[in-house]
Amino acid sequence: FMDIPETTHQVEENLSVMMPSSELGSELEEKLSNVNKTSLMIAYERSLEEQRENPLFSDPFAAALAGTAGVTFSEGMAANAAMFGFPEWPDFHRTWTGVRTAFIDQFLIKQTASNTSDSFQLLNLGAGMDSRTYRLECLKNSGTKVWEIDLPAVNEIKEEVLAKLNIEPLCEQHIIGIDLATDDMPEKLKEAGVDSNLPVHWLLEGIIMYLPLPRQHDLLKEIAEFSASGSTALINFAEVQFEGHRDKCMTAALLTPKFEENGWEVTIHRFGEPTLNFGRYPEDQEPTTMFSFAVCRKL
């Protein structure tokens, strides 16, 4: 199994070993690191849902956001399925992307439907090529504000593609360049107009596992302390069970008390469990902790 990263540089080395080389698309795509290019992979894998007879969601913009590296990285994941514990299931990650996307979409639909305030603040950390601001009708409200946070190089390629598509966001949108590994996130968010006195709804999809574990702890602490009552956090994390690696990654046992101590309630969902499979997980396969979500609500 890949070494669990202790530094961003180690993540880069791991991905370089896993992923075959490919021709790069635009000059902007050439600026992306291997970690950044995983956002193109997710866009490509989301685009595959449009081809299914009974899709879990619709993302008509995903194919355009996948660049040229998206399919290459997806094929790299398939070729390394055994490394992730799925030797007989090369489509495991494409399935996971579809399931996690639908899980998040449905969560946001429920949260917006139950929102009784004039305001709905959504903070999407490590947003990558996420197009929810353009495709989720539940966000189409004058009181909805979405902050999409990622590195400037990622934001640049996303904004270029969306500009060519000539589409408008369904709500107020702010694309913010923040390095979650080093920047003072709470201060940057306040500067960007996020009101910490009102509930905020955090989305962390495919981001914290690329940060060193100490920074993961700090980031979750910042979220737990920044948020007002009524806030939610939907956190995707990778809990690896392999000998010698468990102490290098975020786990439910580490994450849960960090929020509970600050007045939150937490539920954990594992890929393959009834709440996180949408009928797409092999019946003969045990649920995996490697692909997990924490659903957190501040009381």
PDB file of N, CA and C in Angstrom, residues 81-126:
ATOM      1  N   ALA A  81      -6.272  -0.930  -8.224  1.00  0.00           N
ATOM      2  CA  ALA A  81      -7.402  -1.280  -7.358  1.00  0.00           C
ATOM      3  C   ALA A  81      -6.981  -2.198  -6.209  1.00  0.00           C
ATOM      4  N   ALA A  82      -6.085  -3.130  -6.480  1.00  0.00           N
ATOM      5  CA  ALA A  82      -5.650  -4.074  -5.434  1.00  0.00           C
ATOM      6  C   ALA A  82      -4.970  -3.345  -4.285  1.00  0.00           C
ATOM      7  N   MET A  83      -4.305  -2.252  -4.590  1.00  0.00           N
ATOM      8  CA  MET A  83      -3.614  -1.461  -3.578  1.00  0.00           C
ATOM      9  C   MET A  83      -4.597  -0.916  -2.537  1.00  0.00           C
ATOM     10  N   PHE A  84      -5.839  -0.711  -2.969  1.00  0.00           N
ATOM     11  CA  PHE A  84      -6.865  -0.157  -2.093  1.00  0.00           C
ATOM     12  C   PHE A  84      -7.787  -1.233  -1.520  1.00  0.00           C
ATOM     13  N   GLY A  85      -7.435  -2.495  -1.748  1.00  0.00           N
ATOM     14  CA  GLY A  85      -8.215  -3.583  -1.184  1.00  0.00           C
ATOM     15  C   GLY A  85      -9.334  -4.094  -2.074  1.00  0.00           C
ATOM     16  N   PHE A  86      -9.307  -3.723  -3.369  1.00  0.00           N
ATOM     17  CA  PHE A  86     -10.364  -4.152  -4.293  1.00  0.00           C
ATOM     18  C   PHE A  86      -9.764  -4.817  -5.534  1.00  0.00           C
ATOM     19  N   PRO A  87      -9.068  -5.949  -5.368  1.00  0.00           N
ATOM     20  CA  PRO A  87      -8.374  -6.563  -6.502  1.00  0.00           C
ATOM     21  C   PRO A  87      -9.294  -7.001  -7.641  1.00  0.00           C
ATOM     22  N   GLU A  88     -10.550  -7.299  -7.322  1.00  0.00           N
ATOM     23  CA  GLU A  88     -11.496  -7.756  -8.351  1.00  0.00           C
ATOM     24  C   GLU A  88     -12.468  -6.665  -8.786  1.00  0.00           C
ATOM     25  N   TRP A  89     -12.201  -5.414  -8.405  1.00  0.00           N
ATOM     26  CA  TRP A  89     -13.151  -4.340  -8.672  1.00  0.00           C
ATOM     27  C   TRP A  89     -12.408  -3.095  -9.155  1.00  0.00           C
ATOM     28  N   PRO A  90     -11.976  -3.092 -10.424  1.00  0.00           N
ATOM     29  CA  PRO A  90     -11.213  -1.939 -10.932  1.00  0.00           C
ATOM     30  C   PRO A  90     -12.007  -0.640 -10.967  1.00  0.00           C
ATOM     31  N   ASP A  91     -13.326  -0.735 -10.994  1.00  0.00           N
ATOM     32  CA  ASP A  91     -14.153   0.477 -11.023  1.00  0.00           C
ATOM     33  C   ASP A  91     -14.493   0.998  -9.636  1.00  0.00           C
ATOM     34  N   PHE A  92     -13.771   0.526  -8.622  1.00  0.00           N
ATOM     35  CA  PHE A  92     -14.119   0.902  -7.248  1.00  0.00           C
ATOM     36  C   PHE A  92     -14.141   2.410  -7.060  1.00  0.00           C
ATOM     37  N   HIS A  93     -13.136   3.124  -7.610  1.00  0.00           N
ATOM     38  CA  HIS A  93     -13.058   4.561  -7.350  1.00  0.00           C
ATOM     39  C   HIS A  93     -14.080   5.335  -8.161  1.00  0.00           C
ATOM     40  N   ARG A  94     -14.367   4.882  -9.373  1.00  0.00           N
ATOM     41  CA  ARG A  94     -15.405   5.539 -10.163  1.00  0.00           C
ATOM     42  C   ARG A  94     -16.763   5.385  -9.468  1.00  0.00           C
ATOM     43  N   THR A  95     -16.971   4.211  -8.877  1.00  0.00           N
ATOM     44  CA  THR A  95     -18.208   3.990  -8.129  1.00  0.00           C
ATOM     45  C   THR A  95     -18.238   4.883  -6.889  1.00  0.00           C
ATOM     46  N   TRP A  96     -17.114   4.945  -6.190  1.00  0.00           N
ATOM     47  CA  TRP A  96     -17.029   5.779  -4.990  1.00  0.00           C
ATOM     48  C   TRP A  96     -17.316   7.242  -5.314  1.00  0.00           C
ATOM     49  N   THR A  97     -16.767   7.741  -6.420  1.00  0.00           N
ATOM     50  CA  THR A  97     -17.009   9.129  -6.797  1.00  0.00           C
ATOM     51  C   THR A  97     -18.500   9.383  -7.026  1.00  0.00           C
ATOM     52  N   GLY A  98     -19.170   8.459  -7.706  1.00  0.00           N
ATOM     53  CA  GLY A  98     -20.608   8.611  -7.921  1.00  0.00           C
ATOM     54  C   GLY A  98     -21.385   8.590  -6.624  1.00  0.00           C
ATOM     55  N   VAL A  99     -21.035   7.671  -5.730  1.00  0.00           N
ATOM     56  CA  VAL A  99     -21.738   7.532  -4.455  1.00  0.00           C
ATOM     57  C   VAL A  99     -21.500   8.752  -3.579  1.00  0.00           C
ATOM     58  N   ARG A 100     -20.265   9.203  -3.480  1.00  0.00           N
ATOM     59  CA  ARG A 100     -19.985  10.336  -2.591  1.00  0.00           C
ATOM     60  C   ARG A 100     -20.604  11.622  -3.123  1.00  0.00           C
ATOM     61  N   THR A 101     -20.637  11.770  -4.448  1.00  0.00           N
ATOM     62  CA  THR A 101     -21.261  12.952  -5.033  1.00  0.00           C
ATOM     63  C   THR A 101     -22.751  12.988  -4.708  1.00  0.00           C
ATOM     64  N   ALA A 102     -23.419  11.855  -4.875  1.00  0.00           N
ATOM     65  CA  ALA A 102     -24.849  11.783  -4.581  1.00  0.00           C
ATOM     66  C   ALA A 102     -25.112  11.991  -3.093  1.00  0.00           C
ATOM     67  N   PHE A 103     -24.247  11.441  -2.249  1.00  0.00           N
ATOM     68  CA  PHE A 103     -24.385  11.592  -0.798  1.00  0.00           C
ATOM     69  C   PHE A 103     -24.331  13.065  -0.406  1.00  0.00           C
ATOM     70  N   ILE A 104     -23.375  13.795  -0.974  1.00  0.00           N
ATOM     71  CA  ILE A 104     -23.231  15.222  -0.677  1.00  0.00           C
ATOM     72  C   ILE A 104     -24.414  16.005  -1.242  1.00  0.00           C
ATOM     73  N   ASP A 105     -24.781  15.710  -2.490  1.00  0.00           N
ATOM     74  CA  ASP A 105     -25.908  16.419  -3.100  1.00  0.00           C
ATOM     75  C   ASP A 105     -27.163  16.284  -2.249  1.00  0.00           C
ATOM     76  N   GLN A 106     -27.451  15.069  -1.824  1.00  0.00           N
ATOM     77  CA  GLN A 106     -28.663  14.841  -1.046  1.00  0.00           C
ATOM     78  C   GLN A 106     -28.592  15.526   0.314  1.00  0.00           C
ATOM     79  N   PHE A 107     -27.399  15.555   0.894  1.00  0.00           N
ATOM     80  CA  PHE A 107     -27.223  16.263   2.170  1.00  0.00           C
ATOM     81  C   PHE A 107     -27.534  17.749   2.004  1.00  0.00           C
ATOM     82  N   LEU A 108     -27.012  18.351   0.938  1.00  0.00           N
ATOM     83  CA  LEU A 108     -27.232  19.782   0.715  1.00  0.00           C
ATOM     84  C   LEU A 108     -28.696  20.068   0.388  1.00  0.00           C
ATOM     85  N   ILE A 109     -29.336  19.187  -0.344  1.00  0.00           N
ATOM     86  CA  ILE A 109     -30.753  19.366  -0.650  1.00  0.00           C
ATOM     87  C   ILE A 109     -31.568  19.378   0.645  1.00  0.00           C
ATOM     88  N   LYS A 110     -31.243  18.462   1.563  1.00  0.00           N
ATOM     89  CA  LYS A 110     -31.956  18.396   2.841  1.00  0.00           C
ATOM     90  C   LYS A 110     -31.671  19.627   3.697  1.00  0.00           C
ATOM     91  N   GLN A 111     -30.413  20.071   3.713  1.00  0.00           N
ATOM     92  CA  GLN A 111     -30.057  21.215   4.547  1.00  0.00           C
ATOM     93  C   GLN A 111     -30.724  22.499   4.060  1.00  0.00           C
ATOM     94  N   THR A 112     -30.750  22.705   2.763  1.00  0.00           N
ATOM     95  CA  THR A 112     -31.380  23.913   2.240  1.00  0.00           C
ATOM     96  C   THR A 112     -32.893  23.855   2.434  1.00  0.00           C
ATOM     97  N   ALA A 113     -33.486  22.662   2.315  1.00  0.00           N
ATOM     98  CA  ALA A 113     -34.933  22.519   2.484  1.00  0.00           C
ATOM     99  C   ALA A 113     -35.364  22.808   3.916  1.00  0.00           C
ATOM    100  N   SER A 114     -34.507  22.461   4.877  1.00  0.00           N
ATOM    101  CA  SER A 114     -34.857  22.656   6.289  1.00  0.00           C
ATOM    102  C   SER A 114     -34.374  23.991   6.848  1.00  0.00           C
ATOM    103  N   ASN A 115     -33.681  24.769   6.021  1.00  0.00           N
ATOM    104  CA  ASN A 115     -33.148  26.049   6.474  1.00  0.00           C
ATOM    105  C   ASN A 115     -34.279  27.064   6.654  1.00  0.00           C
ATOM    106  N   THR A 116     -34.375  27.630   7.835  1.00  0.00           N
ATOM    107  CA  THR A 116     -35.425  28.614   8.126  1.00  0.00           C
ATOM    108  C   THR A 116     -34.886  30.038   8.170  1.00  0.00           C
ATOM    109  N   SER A 117     -33.606  30.193   7.946  1.00  0.00           N
ATOM    110  CA  SER A 117     -32.980  31.514   7.977  1.00  0.00           C
ATOM    111  C   SER A 117     -33.003  32.154   6.594  1.00  0.00           C
ATOM    112  N   ASP A 118     -32.816  33.453   6.553  1.00  0.00           N
ATOM    113  CA  ASP A 118     -32.690  34.162   5.274  1.00  0.00           C
ATOM    114  C   ASP A 118     -31.315  33.943   4.650  1.00  0.00           C
ATOM    115  N   SER A 119     -30.416  33.349   5.423  1.00  0.00           N
ATOM    116  CA  SER A 119     -29.038  33.157   4.976  1.00  0.00           C
ATOM    117  C   SER A 119     -28.681  31.672   4.929  1.00  0.00           C
ATOM    118  N   PHE A 120     -27.908  31.290   3.926  1.00  0.00           N
ATOM    119  CA  PHE A 120     -27.345  29.935   3.867  1.00  0.00           C
ATOM    120  C   PHE A 120     -25.923  30.081   3.361  1.00  0.00           C
ATOM    121  N   GLN A 121     -24.947  29.881   4.249  1.00  0.00           N
ATOM    122  CA  GLN A 121     -23.534  30.029   3.911  1.00  0.00           C
ATOM    123  C   GLN A 121     -22.909  28.651   3.714  1.00  0.00           C
ATOM    124  N   LEU A 122     -22.438  28.376   2.493  1.00  0.00           N
ATOM    125  CA  LEU A 122     -21.785  27.106   2.176  1.00  0.00           C
ATOM    126  C   LEU A 122     -20.314  27.366   1.907  1.00  0.00           C
ATOM    127  N   LEU A 123     -19.450  26.694   2.674  1.00  0.00           N
ATOM    128  CA  LEU A 123     -18.009  26.815   2.514  1.00  0.00           C
ATOM    129  C   LEU A 123     -17.461  25.495   1.989  1.00  0.00           C
ATOM    130  N   ASN A 124     -17.005  25.510   0.756  1.00  0.00           N
ATOM    131  CA  ASN A 124     -16.528  24.308   0.079  1.00  0.00           C
ATOM    132  C   ASN A 124     -14.999  24.351   0.064  1.00  0.00           C
ATOM    133  N   LEU A 125     -14.373  23.605   0.987  1.00  0.00           N
ATOM    134  CA  LEU A 125     -12.913  23.616   1.116  1.00  0.00           C
ATOM    135  C   LEU A 125     -12.295  22.586   0.179  1.00  0.00           C
ATOM    136  N   GLY A 126     -11.308  23.012  -0.591  1.00  0.00           N
ATOM    137  CA  GLY A 126     -10.720  22.114  -1.577  1.00  0.00           C
ATOM    138  C   GLY A 126     -11.733  21.810  -2.665  1.00  0.00           C
TER     139      GLY A 126
END
